[in-house]
CSV table of C-alpha atoms in Angstrom, one decimal:
chain,number,residue,atom,x,y,z
A,456,MET,CA,-16.6,36.0,17.3
A,457,SER,CA,-13.4,35.8,15.2
A,458,LYS,CA,-11.6,32.5,15.1
A,459,SER,CA,-8.2,32.2,16.8
A,460,SER,CA,-5.0,31.4,14.9
A,461,ALA,CA,-5.0,27.9,16.2
A,462,ASP,CA,-8.6,27.3,15.0
A,463,ILE,CA,-7.7,28.6,11.5
A,464,VAL,CA,-4.6,26.4,11.4
A,465,ASN,CA,-6.6,23.3,12.5
A,466,GLN,CA,-9.3,24.0,9.9
A,467,LEU,CA,-6.7,24.5,7.1
A,468,GLN,CA,-4.9,21.2,8.2
A,469,ALA,CA,-8.2,19.4,8.1
A,470,GLU,CA,-9.0,20.6,4.7
A,471,ILE,CA,-5.5,19.7,3.4
A,472,ASN,CA,-5.9,16.2,5.0
A,473,SER,CA,-9.2,15.8,3.3
A,474,ILE,CA,-7.8,16.7,-0.1
A,475,GLN,CA,-4.9,14.3,0.4
A,476,GLY,CA,-7.3,11.4,1.2
A,477,TYR,CA,-7.4,11.4,5.0
A,478,LYS,CA,-11.1,11.3,6.0
A,479,PRO,CA,-12.3,12.6,9.4
A,480,ALA,CA,-12.4,10.0,12.2
A,481,GLU,CA,-16.2,10.0,12.2
A,482,ALA,CA,-16.5,9.3,8.5
A,483,ALA,CA,-17.0,5.8,7.1
A,484,VAL,CA,-13.5,4.4,6.6
A,485,CYS,CA,-11.9,1.1,5.6
A,486,ARG,CA,-10.0,-0.3,8.5
A,487,MET,CA,-7.0,-2.5,7.5
A,488,GLY,CA,-6.6,-4.2,10.9
A,489,MET,CA,-3.1,-2.9,11.4
A,490,GLY,CA,-3.6,-0.7,14.4
A,491,PRO,CA,-0.1,0.7,15.0
A,492,VAL,CA,0.6,1.0,11.3
A,493,GLU,CA,-2.7,2.9,10.6
A,494,ALA,CA,-2.0,5.1,13.7
A,495,ALA,CA,1.1,6.4,11.8
A,496,PHE,CA,-1.2,8.2,9.4
A,497,PRO,CA,-3.0,11.5,10.1
A,498,ASN,CA,-6.2,10.9,12.2
A,499,GLY,CA,-5.0,7.2,12.5
A,500,ILE,CA,-6.7,6.4,9.2
A,501,PHE,CA,-5.3,4.6,6.2
A,502,PRO,CA,-5.5,7.1,3.3
A,503,GLU,CA,-7.7,5.6,0.6
A,504,ALA,CA,-7.6,8.6,-1.8
A,505,GLY,CA,-3.9,8.6,-2.2
A,506,ILE,CA,-0.9,7.2,-4.0
A,507,HIS,CA,1.1,4.6,-2.1
A,508,GLU,CA,4.6,4.0,-3.4
A,509,PHE,CA,6.3,0.6,-2.7
A,510,ILE,CA,10.0,0.2,-3.3
A,511,THR,CA,11.6,-3.2,-3.9
A,512,THR,CA,15.2,-4.1,-4.8
A,513,CYS,CA,15.0,-7.9,-5.2
A,514,ARG,CA,12.5,-10.6,-6.4
A,515,GLU,CA,11.8,-11.7,-2.8
A,516,GLY,CA,10.8,-8.1,-1.9
A,517,SER,CA,8.7,-7.8,-5.1
A,518,ALA,CA,6.8,-11.0,-4.2
A,519,ALA,CA,6.3,-9.8,-0.6
A,520,SER,CA,5.1,-6.4,-1.7
A,521,GLU,CA,2.6,-8.0,-4.1
A,522,GLY,CA,1.3,-10.2,-1.3
A,523,PHE,CA,1.0,-7.2,1.1
A,524,ILE,CA,-0.8,-5.1,-1.6
A,525,ALA,CA,-3.2,-8.0,-2.3
A,526,ALA,CA,-4.1,-8.1,1.4
A,527,LEU,CA,-4.8,-4.4,1.4
A,528,LEU,CA,-6.7,-4.8,-1.9
A,529,ALA,CA,-9.0,-7.5,-0.4
A,530,LYS,CA,-10.1,-4.9,2.2
A,531,LEU,CA,-10.8,-2.2,-0.4
A,532,LEU,CA,-12.7,-4.6,-2.7
A,533,SER,CA,-14.9,-5.8,0.2
A,534,LYS,CA,-16.8,-2.5,-0.3
A,535,GLY,CA,-17.5,-3.4,-4.0
A,536,GLY,CA,-16.1,-2.4,-7.3
A,537,VAL,CA,-13.2,-3.8,-9.3
A,538,ALA,CA,-9.4,-3.1,-9.5
A,539,ILE,CA,-7.1,-2.4,-12.3
A,540,TRP,CA,-3.6,-4.0,-12.4
A,541,VAL,CA,-1.1,-2.4,-14.8
A,542,SER,CA,2.1,-4.2,-15.4
A,543,ILE,CA,5.3,-4.0,-17.6
A,544,SER,CA,7.0,-7.1,-16.0
A,545,HIS,CA,4.0,-9.4,-16.5
A,546,ALA,CA,5.3,-11.4,-13.5
A,547,LEU,CA,2.2,-11.7,-11.4
A,548,PHE,CA,0.4,-15.1,-11.1
A,549,PRO,CA,-3.3,-14.0,-10.7
A,550,PRO,CA,-4.5,-17.3,-9.1
A,551,ALA,CA,-2.1,-16.6,-6.2
A,552,LEU,CA,-4.3,-13.6,-5.2
A,553,VAL,CA,-7.0,-16.0,-4.0
A,554,ALA,CA,-4.8,-16.8,-1.0
A,555,TYR,CA,-5.4,-13.2,0.2
A,556,GLY,CA,-9.1,-13.2,-0.5
A,557,VAL,CA,-8.9,-11.5,-3.9
A,558,GLN,CA,-10.8,-13.1,-6.8
A,559,PRO,CA,-8.8,-12.5,-10.0
A,560,ASP,CA,-12.1,-11.9,-11.9
A,561,ARG,CA,-12.5,-8.7,-9.8
A,562,ILE,CA,-9.3,-7.3,-11.5
A,563,VAL,CA,-8.8,-6.0,-15.0
A,564,PHE,CA,-5.2,-6.9,-15.9
A,565,ILE,CA,-3.5,-4.6,-18.4
A,566,ASN,CA,-0.1,-5.5,-19.7
A,567,VAL,CA,2.0,-3.0,-21.6
A,568,GLU,CA,5.5,-2.9,-22.9
A,569,ARG,CA,6.7,0.7,-22.3
A,570,LEU,CA,6.9,2.9,-19.2
A,571,LYS,CA,5.3,5.7,-21.0
A,572,ASP,CA,2.2,3.6,-21.8
A,573,ALA,CA,2.1,2.2,-18.2
A,574,LEU,CA,2.0,5.7,-16.8
A,575,TRP,CA,-0.7,6.9,-19.2
A,576,VAL,CA,-2.9,3.9,-18.5
A,577,THR,CA,-2.3,4.2,-14.8
A,578,GLU,CA,-3.3,7.9,-14.8
A,579,GLU,CA,-6.4,7.3,-16.9
A,580,ALA,CA,-7.4,4.3,-14.6
A,581,LEU,CA,-7.0,6.5,-11.5
A,582,LYS,CA,-9.6,8.9,-12.9
A,583,CYS,CA,-12.3,6.2,-13.1
A,584,GLU,CA,-14.5,6.7,-10.0
A,585,GLY,CA,-16.0,3.2,-10.2
A,586,VAL,CA,-12.7,1.6,-9.6
A,587,ALA,CA,-11.7,0.6,-6.0
A,588,ALA,CA,-8.0,0.7,-6.6
A,589,VAL,CA,-5.3,0.8,-9.3
A,590,ILE,CA,-2.0,-1.2,-9.0
A,591,SER,CA,0.8,-0.2,-11.3
A,592,GLU,CA,4.1,-2.1,-11.6
A,593,ILE,CA,6.7,0.3,-13.0
A,594,ARG,CA,10.4,0.8,-12.4
A,595,ASP,CA,10.8,4.6,-12.5
A,596,LEU,CA,8.6,7.4,-11.4
A,597,GLY,CA,9.6,11.1,-11.6
A,598,PHE,CA,8.1,13.8,-9.4
A,599,THR,CA,6.1,15.3,-12.2
A,600,GLU,CA,4.5,12.0,-13.0
A,601,SER,CA,3.8,11.2,-9.4
A,602,LEU,CA,2.1,14.6,-9.0
A,603,ARG,CA,-0.2,13.9,-12.0
A,604,LEU,CA,-1.2,10.6,-10.4
A,605,GLN,CA,-1.8,12.2,-7.0
A,606,HIS,CA,-4.0,14.9,-8.6
A,607,ALA,CA,-6.0,12.2,-10.3
A,608,VAL,CA,-6.8,10.3,-7.1
A,609,GLU,CA,-7.7,13.6,-5.3
A,610,GLN,CA,-10.5,14.0,-7.9
A,611,SER,CA,-11.7,10.3,-8.1
A,612,ARG,CA,-11.0,9.4,-4.4
A,613,ILE,CA,-9.7,6.0,-5.2
A,614,THR,CA,-6.5,4.2,-4.0
A,615,GLY,CA,-3.3,4.0,-6.1
A,616,PHE,CA,-0.5,1.5,-5.4
A,617,ILE,CA,2.7,2.1,-7.4
A,618,LEU,CA,5.0,-0.9,-7.1
A,619,ARG,CA,8.5,0.1,-8.2
A,620,LYS,CA,10.8,-2.8,-8.9
A,621,SER,CA,14.5,-2.1,-8.7
A,622,PRO,CA,14.2,1.6,-9.4
A,623,ARG,CA,17.3,3.2,-10.9
A,624,ALA,CA,16.8,6.2,-8.5
A,625,ILE,CA,14.6,7.0,-5.6
A,626,GLY,CA,13.9,10.7,-5.6
A,627,SER,CA,11.1,12.8,-4.3
A,628,ALA,CA,7.6,11.8,-5.2
A,629,ALA,CA,4.1,13.3,-4.5
A,630,CYS,CA,2.8,10.2,-2.7
A,631,CYS,CA,1.0,10.0,0.6
A,632,ALA,CA,3.3,7.1,1.7
A,633,ARG,CA,6.4,5.2,0.8
A,634,TRP,CA,6.5,1.6,1.9
A,635,ARG,CA,9.2,-1.1,1.9
A,636,ILE,CA,8.0,-4.7,2.4
A,637,THR,CA,10.5,-7.5,3.1
A,638,PRO,CA,9.7,-11.1,3.8
A,639,GLN,CA,10.3,-12.6,7.3
A,640,PRO,CA,10.4,-16.2,8.6
A,641,SER,CA,6.9,-17.4,9.5
A,642,ARG,CA,5.9,-19.1,12.7
A,643,SER,CA,4.6,-22.6,13.0
A,644,VAL,CA,0.8,-23.0,13.4
A,645,ALA,CA,-0.2,-25.0,16.5
A,646,GLY,CA,3.1,-26.8,16.5
A,647,LEU,CA,2.6,-28.3,13.1
A,648,PRO,CA,5.6,-28.7,10.8
A,649,GLY,CA,5.8,-26.8,7.5
A,650,ILE,CA,5.3,-23.2,6.5
A,651,GLY,CA,3.2,-21.0,8.8
A,652,TYR,CA,1.4,-17.8,8.1
A,653,ARG,CA,3.1,-15.2,5.9
A,654,ARG,CA,5.1,-12.5,7.7
A,655,TRP,CA,6.6,-9.3,6.5
A,656,ASN,CA,8.7,-6.5,7.9
A,657,VAL,CA,6.5,-3.4,7.0
A,658,ALA,CA,8.5,-0.2,6.9
A,659,LEU,CA,6.9,3.2,6.3
A,660,ASP,CA,9.8,5.2,5.1
A,661,LYS,CA,7.7,8.3,4.4
A,662,VAL,CA,4.2,9.4,5.6
A,663,ARG,CA,2.9,12.8,4.6
A,664,ASN,CA,2.0,14.6,7.8
A,665,GLY,CA,2.4,11.3,9.7
A,666,ASN,CA,5.1,9.2,11.4
A,667,THR,CA,7.5,6.7,9.9
A,668,GLY,CA,8.2,3.3,11.5
A,669,ASN,CA,8.8,-0.5,11.2
A,670,TRP,CA,6.5,-3.3,12.2
A,671,LEU,CA,6.3,-7.1,11.9
A,672,VAL,CA,3.0,-7.9,10.2
A,673,GLU,CA,1.4,-11.3,9.7
A,674,TRP,CA,-1.3,-12.4,7.3
A,675,SER,CA,-3.6,-15.2,8.6
A,676,ASP,CA,-7.2,-16.3,8.3
A,677,SER,CA,-8.0,-13.2,10.4
A,678,GLY,CA,-6.4,-10.8,8.0
A,679,LEU,CA,-3.5,-8.5,8.6
A,680,GLN,CA,-2.2,-8.2,12.1
A,681,VAL,CA,0.8,-6.5,13.7
A,682,VAL,CA,2.9,-9.0,15.7
A,683,PRO,CA,4.0,-7.5,19.1
A,684,LYS,CA,7.7,-7.0,19.1
A,685,GLU,CA,8.2,-9.0,22.2
A,686,THR,CA,6.5,-12.0,20.6
A,687,GLY,CA,8.5,-11.7,17.4
A,688,LEU,CA,11.8,-11.5,19.3
A,689,ILE,CA,11.0,-14.5,21.5
A,690,ILE,CA,10.2,-16.6,18.5
A,691,GLU,CA,13.3,-15.5,16.7
A,692,GLU,CA,15.5,-16.2,19.8
A,693,ARG,CA,14.0,-19.7,20.1
A,694,ARG,CA,14.7,-20.3,16.4
A,695,ASN,CA,18.3,-19.2,16.9
A,696,VAL,CA,18.8,-21.5,19.9
A,697,GLY,CA,17.3,-24.4,17.9
């Protein structure tokens, strides 16, 4: 019996998703604990074998993005392996990663001075199958360079995070997702004064074959969790009322 056109299309879409890093629902996957956010991706699964682009335009956004990436990295490293962190800015304070459950000795830090060197090191690192993830802090990323990075992870099946700080231009990129993380006021814990759990506004500005959206996400002892909008609004209204 010959396959219908719908079956052929579905099979081709499944093969394309697999190449782009989206595993079938029944396969062993790494759950990030962000239900609605993960649901925005094809099959409702965070794409591990893909390039994730993060855009920031200020220092606060850069720090928030580094924290959010560290939270994702903790999940990826829980399966074993090490990570590689490539940087031109040299601004990261490695001991701060412990707050997100990432031990700095599980990361190989590579500092370079030129964008050209950072891109080369990142691409070569993304080809290493024994690496859980590669994080690269660069400013500019052209479409051709992003395509080379995406091709690398499609072979090695590892995760790439590209943190672009104050890019001069945001054009098209061959990435599976484009994120924008901004810090948000935290809530107090059990009525105690001081700073509560970290919160971010997590925006997915681009998702290949998925859906874009905005969510309020909190990092606590339980990991990453999406805060229901009603809860966030109530807390914000109470804060405004004083």
